[in-house]
Amino acid sequence: MDFMEQALKLARLALGEVSPNPAVGAVIARGDEIVGEGFTQPPGGDHAEIGALKQAGDKSRGATMYVTLEPCCHFGRTPPCTHAIITAGIREVHIATLDDNPVVFGKGKAELEAAGIKVHVGNRREAARELNEAYFKYINTGLPLVTAKYAMSLDGKISTRMMDSKWISGEDSRNYAHTLRHASDAIMVGIGTVLADNPHLTARGCAGRGGTSHKQPLRVIVDSSGRTPLDSCMFSEPGKTLIVLGKQASRDREQAYLKAGADTLRLPDADGRVDLKALMRHLGERQVTSLLVEGGGTLLGTLFDLGLIDKVVAIIAPMIIGGSQAGTPVGGSGVEKIADAVRLENVKVAQYGPDTVISGYFIRE
Ligand code: AOF
Ligand code: ZN
């Protein structure tokens, strides 16, 4: 059995439940047998290693641990995992990747080695980095990982010329989109999408896969002039809504949003519209590590123009909508020459029912 693969599986159960902490999985093995398994619990709860050690009990002595992230060696909300591993008598530790958190980086490994434990780093490193890609971006920059997600027809339209967009993607890819929402700390849309679709912006059907929480992502609405209707669906959904306003939005409107239970933030740029760079910094300060942007074309266009998108998930449905007035996924100014287009890297293609999902990353230096 591939114990690190099993540890990665366990880590996936924690994804979406433990932010701003990374989702980690740990397996303790003796020979061919697994004697303990654990995954990160919501902040303040046990780290993955502690769960696995508790399950293994006395069987930890002389055993080998497989863990997807370098064990922590600091007192945070919980005591250091390194101490617990050493005390339990674990003899060997396999770590998929070091923890970029400066208080841990390399030091967790060194502490284990100093106690005479044999440490190996790098088994399934890429998978472990990808699993916690949002955590790594956040811990290194203080900013969330920003993913642009949209569903379009084969001819590149996100709606008809009459703004009808239900449903371009099929059921399977919509379910996949909900797992993306569940794994995200926040979901963002522009005011145009709120007015056109009156979206719920909740993660449905996949909450609490590993844990017991039914945490909803923060909903972020970019609404320069305060046009979000007060009877929008999302105000009666569980979870928080943040309405980000520009200069033109009236004080009365802002008060009305607060009364409806939303948070508001006034963040005008030089033109009085929402300063999206400042918004990313604000979300980082709020410990949002991952932001899923679901459109529309105006908001995604501005984010692409500003270079604020890290990752793209494009759902492509095999249908033709047509119409030169029909909406497209990315507006804004765009580039002038094909040579200036930013290309995606690490591109992956997956099939969900009739739809094809293409994802990839913008890697900036
Ligand atoms: C681990 N195992 O399962 C996780 C780790 O405040 P605390 O005590 O929960 O610590 C948070 C930090 O611990 C977090 O920033 C990251 O460096 C590490 N996360 N470490 O050994 C785990 N989730
Ligand atoms: Zn720990």
Coordinates of C-alpha atoms and ligand atoms in Angstrom, one line a residue:
M1 CA 0.0 0.0 0.0
D2 CA 1.1 3.5 -0.8
F3 CA 1.0 5.2 2.6
M4 CA 1.7 8.7 1.4
E5 CA -1.2 8.3 -1.1
Q6 CA -3.4 7.4 1.8
A7 CA -2.2 10.4 3.8
L8 CA -3.1 12.6 0.8
K9 CA -6.6 11.1 0.7
L10 CA -7.0 11.9 4.4
A11 CA -5.8 15.5 3.8
R12 CA -8.5 16.0 1.1
L13 CA -11.1 15.3 3.8
A14 CA -10.0 18.4 5.7
L15 CA -10.0 20.7 2.6
G16 CA -12.5 23.5 3.0
E17 CA -12.9 22.9 6.7
V18 CA -9.6 24.1 8.2
S19 CA -8.7 27.4 6.6
P20 CA -6.5 29.4 7.2
N21 CA -4.6 26.3 8.2
P22 CA -3.4 23.8 5.6
A23 CA -5.3 20.6 5.1
V24 CA -2.9 17.8 6.2
G25 CA -3.2 14.0 6.4
A26 CA -1.0 11.6 8.4
V27 CA -0.7 7.8 8.5
I28 CA 1.3 5.7 11.0
A29 CA 2.4 2.3 9.7
R30 CA 4.1 -0.7 11.2
G31 CA 5.3 -3.0 8.4
D32 CA 2.4 -3.3 6.0
E33 CA -0.2 -2.3 8.5
I34 CA -1.8 1.1 9.2
V35 CA -2.1 1.6 13.0
G36 CA -3.1 5.3 13.0
E37 CA -4.7 7.8 10.7
G38 CA -5.5 11.5 11.1
F39 CA -6.4 14.7 9.3
T40 CA -6.4 18.3 10.3
Q41 CA -9.3 19.4 12.4
P42 CA -10.8 23.0 12.3
P43 CA -8.5 25.7 13.8
G44 CA -7.8 25.0 17.5
G45 CA -8.4 21.3 17.0
D46 CA -5.9 18.5 16.6
H47 CA -3.4 18.6 13.7
A48 CA -3.3 15.5 11.5
E49 CA -0.3 14.0 13.3
I50 CA -1.9 14.2 16.7
G51 CA -5.1 12.5 15.4
A52 CA -2.9 9.6 14.0
L53 CA -0.8 9.3 17.2
K54 CA -3.9 9.2 19.3
Q55 CA -5.4 6.4 17.2
A56 CA -2.1 4.4 17.2
G57 CA -1.5 4.7 20.9
D58 CA 1.4 2.4 22.1
K59 CA 1.8 1.1 18.5
S60 CA 3.5 4.4 17.6
R61 CA 6.7 3.3 19.3
G62 CA 9.2 2.3 16.6
A63 CA 6.6 2.9 13.8
T64 CA 6.9 5.1 10.7
M65 CA 4.8 8.2 10.0
Y66 CA 3.7 9.4 6.5
V67 CA 2.6 13.1 6.6
T68 CA 1.7 15.4 3.7
L69 CA 3.2 18.5 5.4
E70 CA 6.2 19.1 7.6
P71 CA 5.2 18.7 11.2
C72 CA 4.9 22.0 13.0
C73 CA 7.4 22.8 15.8
H74 CA 5.8 25.9 17.3
F75 CA 3.1 26.7 19.8
G76 CA 0.2 28.1 17.7
R77 CA -3.4 27.5 18.7
T78 CA -2.1 23.9 19.4
P79 CA 1.3 22.6 20.8
P80 CA 4.0 21.4 18.4
C81 CA 3.5 18.1 16.6
T82 CA 7.3 17.5 16.6
H83 CA 7.2 17.1 20.4
A84 CA 4.3 14.7 20.2
I85 CA 6.0 12.6 17.5
I86 CA 9.3 12.4 19.4
T87 CA 7.6 11.6 22.7
A88 CA 5.5 8.8 21.0
G89 CA 8.7 7.1 19.9
I90 CA 8.1 7.3 16.1
R91 CA 11.4 6.1 14.4
E92 CA 11.0 7.4 10.9
V93 CA 9.0 10.2 9.2
H94 CA 8.2 10.7 5.5
I95 CA 7.2 14.2 4.7
A96 CA 5.7 15.2 1.3
T97 CA 6.6 18.8 1.5
L98 CA 8.2 21.3 3.9
D99 CA 5.8 24.0 5.4
D100 CA 6.5 27.4 3.9
N101 CA 5.3 29.0 7.1
P102 CA 8.5 30.8 8.3
V103 CA 8.1 29.6 11.9
V104 CA 8.1 26.0 10.7
F105 CA 10.1 25.9 7.4
G106 CA 12.9 23.3 7.8
K107 CA 12.8 23.7 11.5
G108 CA 10.2 21.0 12.1
K109 CA 12.4 18.5 10.1
A110 CA 15.6 19.6 11.9
E111 CA 13.9 19.0 15.3
L112 CA 12.9 15.5 14.4
E113 CA 16.4 14.7 13.1
A114 CA 18.0 16.1 16.2
A115 CA 15.9 13.6 18.2
G116 CA 17.4 10.8 16.1
I117 CA 14.4 10.3 13.8
K118 CA 15.1 9.4 10.2
V119 CA 13.4 12.0 8.0
H120 CA 12.7 11.8 4.2
V121 CA 11.3 14.7 2.3
G122 CA 9.7 14.9 -1.1
N123 CA 7.6 11.8 -1.7
R124 CA 4.4 13.1 -3.6
R125 CA 5.6 16.6 -3.2
E126 CA 3.8 18.0 -6.2
A127 CA 0.5 16.5 -5.2
A128 CA 0.9 17.8 -1.6
R129 CA 1.7 21.4 -2.9
E130 CA -1.3 21.3 -5.2
L131 CA -3.6 20.2 -2.5
N132 CA -2.7 23.2 -0.3
E133 CA -2.0 25.6 -3.2
A134 CA -4.1 28.3 -1.6
Y135 CA -2.4 27.9 1.8
F136 CA 1.1 28.2 0.1
K137 CA 0.1 31.3 -1.9
Y138 CA -1.4 32.9 1.3
I139 CA 1.5 32.1 3.6
N140 CA 4.0 33.4 1.1
T141 CA 2.2 36.6 0.1
G142 CA -0.6 37.3 2.5
L143 CA -3.0 37.3 -0.5
P144 CA -5.6 34.7 -1.5
L145 CA -5.2 32.3 -4.4
V146 CA -7.6 33.8 -7.0
T147 CA -9.3 31.3 -9.3
A148 CA -11.4 32.5 -12.2
K149 CA -14.2 30.0 -12.9
Y150 CA -16.7 30.1 -15.7
A151 CA -19.0 27.9 -17.8
M152 CA -19.1 28.7 -21.5
S153 CA -20.4 27.2 -24.8
L154 CA -18.2 25.8 -27.4
D155 CA -18.4 29.2 -29.2
G156 CA -17.2 31.0 -26.1
K157 CA -20.4 32.5 -24.8
I158 CA -21.5 32.6 -21.1
S159 CA -25.1 33.7 -21.9
T160 CA -27.4 34.3 -24.8
R161 CA -27.9 37.8 -26.2
M162 CA -31.0 37.9 -23.9
M163 CA -28.7 37.2 -20.9
D164 CA -30.1 33.7 -20.4
S165 CA -27.4 31.5 -18.9
K166 CA -29.3 28.7 -17.1
W167 CA -28.0 26.1 -17.7
I168 CA -24.9 26.0 -19.9
S169 CA -23.0 23.4 -17.9
G170 CA -24.5 20.0 -17.1
E171 CA -25.3 18.5 -13.7
D172 CA -22.0 16.7 -13.3
S173 CA -19.9 19.8 -13.9
R174 CA -22.2 21.9 -11.7
N175 CA -21.6 19.4 -8.9
Y176 CA -17.9 19.8 -9.4
A177 CA -18.3 23.6 -9.2
H178 CA -20.0 23.1 -5.8
T179 CA -17.0 21.2 -4.6
L180 CA -14.8 24.1 -5.8
R181 CA -17.0 26.5 -3.8
H182 CA -16.8 24.3 -0.7
A183 CA -13.0 24.3 -0.9
S184 CA -12.9 28.1 -1.2
D185 CA -12.9 30.6 1.6
A186 CA -14.7 33.2 -0.5
I187 CA -16.8 33.4 -3.7
M188 CA -16.8 36.7 -5.6
V189 CA -19.1 38.0 -8.4
G190 CA -19.7 41.4 -10.0
I191 CA -23.0 43.3 -9.6
G192 CA -24.0 42.4 -13.2
T193 CA -24.1 38.8 -12.2
V194 CA -26.2 39.6 -9.1
L195 CA -28.7 41.6 -11.2
A196 CA -28.9 39.0 -14.0
D197 CA -29.0 35.7 -12.0
N198 CA -29.9 36.6 -8.4
P199 CA -27.5 33.8 -7.4
H200 CA -27.5 32.0 -4.0
L201 CA -23.7 31.7 -3.9
T202 CA -23.6 28.8 -1.5
A203 CA -21.8 25.5 -1.6
R204 CA -24.5 22.9 -1.8
G205 CA -24.4 19.1 -1.5
C206 CA -20.8 18.8 -0.4
A207 CA -20.3 20.5 3.0
G208 CA -18.8 18.5 5.8
R209 CA -17.1 15.8 3.8
G210 CA -14.4 15.2 6.4
G211 CA -15.4 17.3 9.3
T212 CA -18.8 18.1 10.8
S213 CA -19.0 21.8 10.0
H214 CA -21.3 23.2 7.3
K215 CA -19.1 26.2 6.7
Q216 CA -20.2 28.5 3.9
P217 CA -17.7 30.6 1.9
L218 CA -17.8 34.3 2.4
R219 CA -19.8 35.9 -0.5
V220 CA -18.1 39.0 -2.0
I221 CA -20.1 41.3 -4.3
V222 CA -18.2 43.9 -6.2
D223 CA -20.8 46.7 -6.5
S224 CA -19.3 50.1 -7.2
S225 CA -22.6 52.1 -7.0
G226 CA -24.7 50.0 -4.6
R227 CA -27.1 48.4 -7.0
T228 CA -27.4 45.0 -5.2
P229 CA -31.2 44.6 -4.6
L230 CA -32.1 44.4 -1.0
D231 CA -34.3 41.3 -1.7
S232 CA -31.4 39.3 -3.2
C233 CA -31.5 35.6 -2.5
M234 CA -28.1 35.6 -0.9
F235 CA -29.2 37.7 2.0
S236 CA -31.4 34.9 3.3
E237 CA -28.6 32.2 2.9
P238 CA -26.4 31.0 5.7
G239 CA -23.0 32.5 5.8
K240 CA -21.8 36.1 5.4
T241 CA -22.1 38.5 2.5
L242 CA -19.6 41.3 2.0
I243 CA -20.7 44.1 -0.4
V244 CA -17.7 46.1 -1.7
L245 CA -18.7 49.6 -2.7
G246 CA -17.1 52.4 -4.7
K247 CA -17.5 56.1 -4.3
Q248 CA -21.0 56.6 -5.8
A249 CA -22.8 54.3 -3.5
S250 CA -25.0 56.3 -1.1
R251 CA -24.7 56.1 2.7
D252 CA -28.4 55.1 2.9
R253 CA -27.7 52.2 0.6
E254 CA -24.8 51.1 2.7
Q255 CA -26.9 51.3 5.9
A256 CA -29.6 49.2 4.2
Y257 CA -27.0 46.5 3.4
L258 CA -25.8 46.5 7.0
K259 CA -29.4 46.2 8.2
A260 CA -29.9 43.2 5.8
G261 CA -27.1 41.5 7.7
A262 CA -24.3 42.0 5.2
D263 CA -20.8 43.5 5.8
T264 CA -19.9 46.5 3.7
L265 CA -16.5 47.8 2.7
R266 CA -15.9 51.1 0.8
L267 CA -12.8 50.8 -1.3
P268 CA -12.8 53.3 -4.2
D269 CA -10.0 53.5 -6.7
A270 CA -8.9 56.7 -8.5
D271 CA -12.0 56.5 -10.7
G272 CA -14.4 55.9 -7.8
R273 CA -14.9 52.2 -8.7
V274 CA -13.8 49.3 -6.5
D275 CA -10.0 49.1 -6.0
L276 CA -9.6 45.3 -6.7
K277 CA -5.9 45.2 -5.7
A278 CA -6.8 46.7 -2.3
L279 CA -9.7 44.3 -2.1
M280 CA -7.3 41.3 -2.4
R281 CA -5.2 42.7 0.4
H282 CA -8.3 43.2 2.6
L283 CA -9.4 39.6 1.9
G284 CA -5.9 38.4 2.8
E285 CA -6.1 40.3 6.1
R286 CA -9.4 38.7 6.7
Q287 CA -7.6 35.3 6.4
V288 CA -9.3 34.5 3.1
T289 CA -6.7 32.1 1.5
S290 CA -8.7 31.1 -1.6
L291 CA -11.1 33.2 -3.7
L292 CA -13.3 31.8 -6.4
V293 CA -14.4 34.4 -8.9
E294 CA -17.5 33.3 -10.8
G295 CA -17.9 36.3 -13.2
G296 CA -19.2 38.1 -14.9
G297 CA -17.2 39.1 -17.8
T298 CA -16.7 42.7 -16.6
L299 CA -15.2 41.7 -13.3
L300 CA -13.1 38.9 -14.7
G301 CA -11.8 41.2 -17.5
T302 CA -10.7 43.8 -14.9
L303 CA -9.0 41.1 -12.8
F304 CA -7.2 39.7 -15.8
D305 CA -6.1 43.2 -16.9
L306 CA -4.7 43.8 -13.4
G307 CA -2.9 40.5 -13.4
L308 CA -4.8 39.4 -10.3
I309 CA -5.9 35.9 -11.5
D310 CA -3.7 32.9 -10.5
K311 CA -5.8 30.0 -11.8
V312 CA -8.5 29.4 -14.4
V313 CA -11.1 26.7 -14.4
A314 CA -13.1 26.8 -17.7
I315 CA -16.1 24.5 -18.0
I316 CA -16.9 24.0 -21.7
A317 CA -20.3 22.7 -22.7
P318 CA -20.7 21.2 -26.2
M319 CA -23.3 23.6 -27.5
I320 CA -23.3 26.7 -29.7
I321 CA -25.1 29.8 -28.5
G322 CA -24.1 32.3 -31.2
G323 CA -24.9 36.0 -31.3
S324 CA -22.4 38.8 -31.5
Q325 CA -24.1 40.5 -28.5
A326 CA -24.0 37.4 -26.3
G327 CA -21.8 37.6 -23.2
T328 CA -18.2 36.2 -23.1
P329 CA -16.3 35.1 -20.1
V330 CA -13.5 37.7 -20.0
G331 CA -14.2 41.4 -20.9
G332 CA -11.9 44.2 -19.9
S333 CA -9.3 45.6 -22.3
G334 CA -7.5 42.4 -23.1
V335 CA -4.2 42.3 -24.9
E336 CA -3.5 43.8 -28.3
K337 CA -1.3 41.1 -29.7
I338 CA -1.5 37.3 -29.4
A339 CA 2.1 37.4 -28.3
D340 CA 1.0 39.4 -25.3
A341 CA -1.6 36.8 -24.2
V342 CA -0.6 35.2 -20.9
R343 CA -0.5 31.5 -21.3
L344 CA -1.6 29.0 -18.8
E345 CA 0.8 26.4 -17.4
N346 CA 0.2 23.0 -15.8
V347 CA -2.9 22.6 -17.9
K348 CA -5.2 19.8 -17.0
V349 CA -8.3 18.5 -18.9
A350 CA -11.1 16.6 -17.2
Q351 CA -14.5 15.3 -18.3
Y352 CA -17.7 15.8 -16.3
G353 CA -20.6 14.2 -18.1
P354 CA -20.8 16.0 -21.5
D355 CA -18.7 18.9 -20.4
T356 CA -14.9 19.4 -20.6
V357 CA -13.1 21.2 -17.8
I358 CA -9.8 22.8 -18.6
S359 CA -7.8 24.3 -15.8
G360 CA -4.3 25.9 -15.5
Y361 CA -2.2 28.5 -13.8
F362 CA -0.7 31.8 -14.5
I363 CA 2.8 31.6 -13.2
R364 CA 4.3 35.0 -12.5
E365 CA 7.8 35.6 -11.4
Ligands
AOF1 C1 0.9 20.3 11.2 N1 -0.1 19.5 11.0 O1 -2.3 19.2 10.5 C2 -1.4 21.4 10.2 C3 -0.2 22.2 10.4 O2 -2.5 27.5 15.2 P1 -2.1 26.1 15.0 O3 -1.5 25.4 16.2 O4 -3.2 25.2 14.4 O5 -1.0 26.1 13.9 C4 -1.2 26.5 12.6 C5 0.1 26.3 11.7 O6 0.5 24.9 11.8 C6 -0.2 26.6 10.2 O7 0.1 27.9 9.9 C7 0.8 25.6 9.6 O8 2.1 26.2 9.6 C8 0.8 24.5 10.5 N2 -0.3 23.5 10.1 N3 0.9 21.6 10.9 O9 1.9 19.9 11.8 C9 -1.3 20.0 10.6 N4 -2.6 21.9 9.8
ZN2 ZN 1.3 20.5 14.0

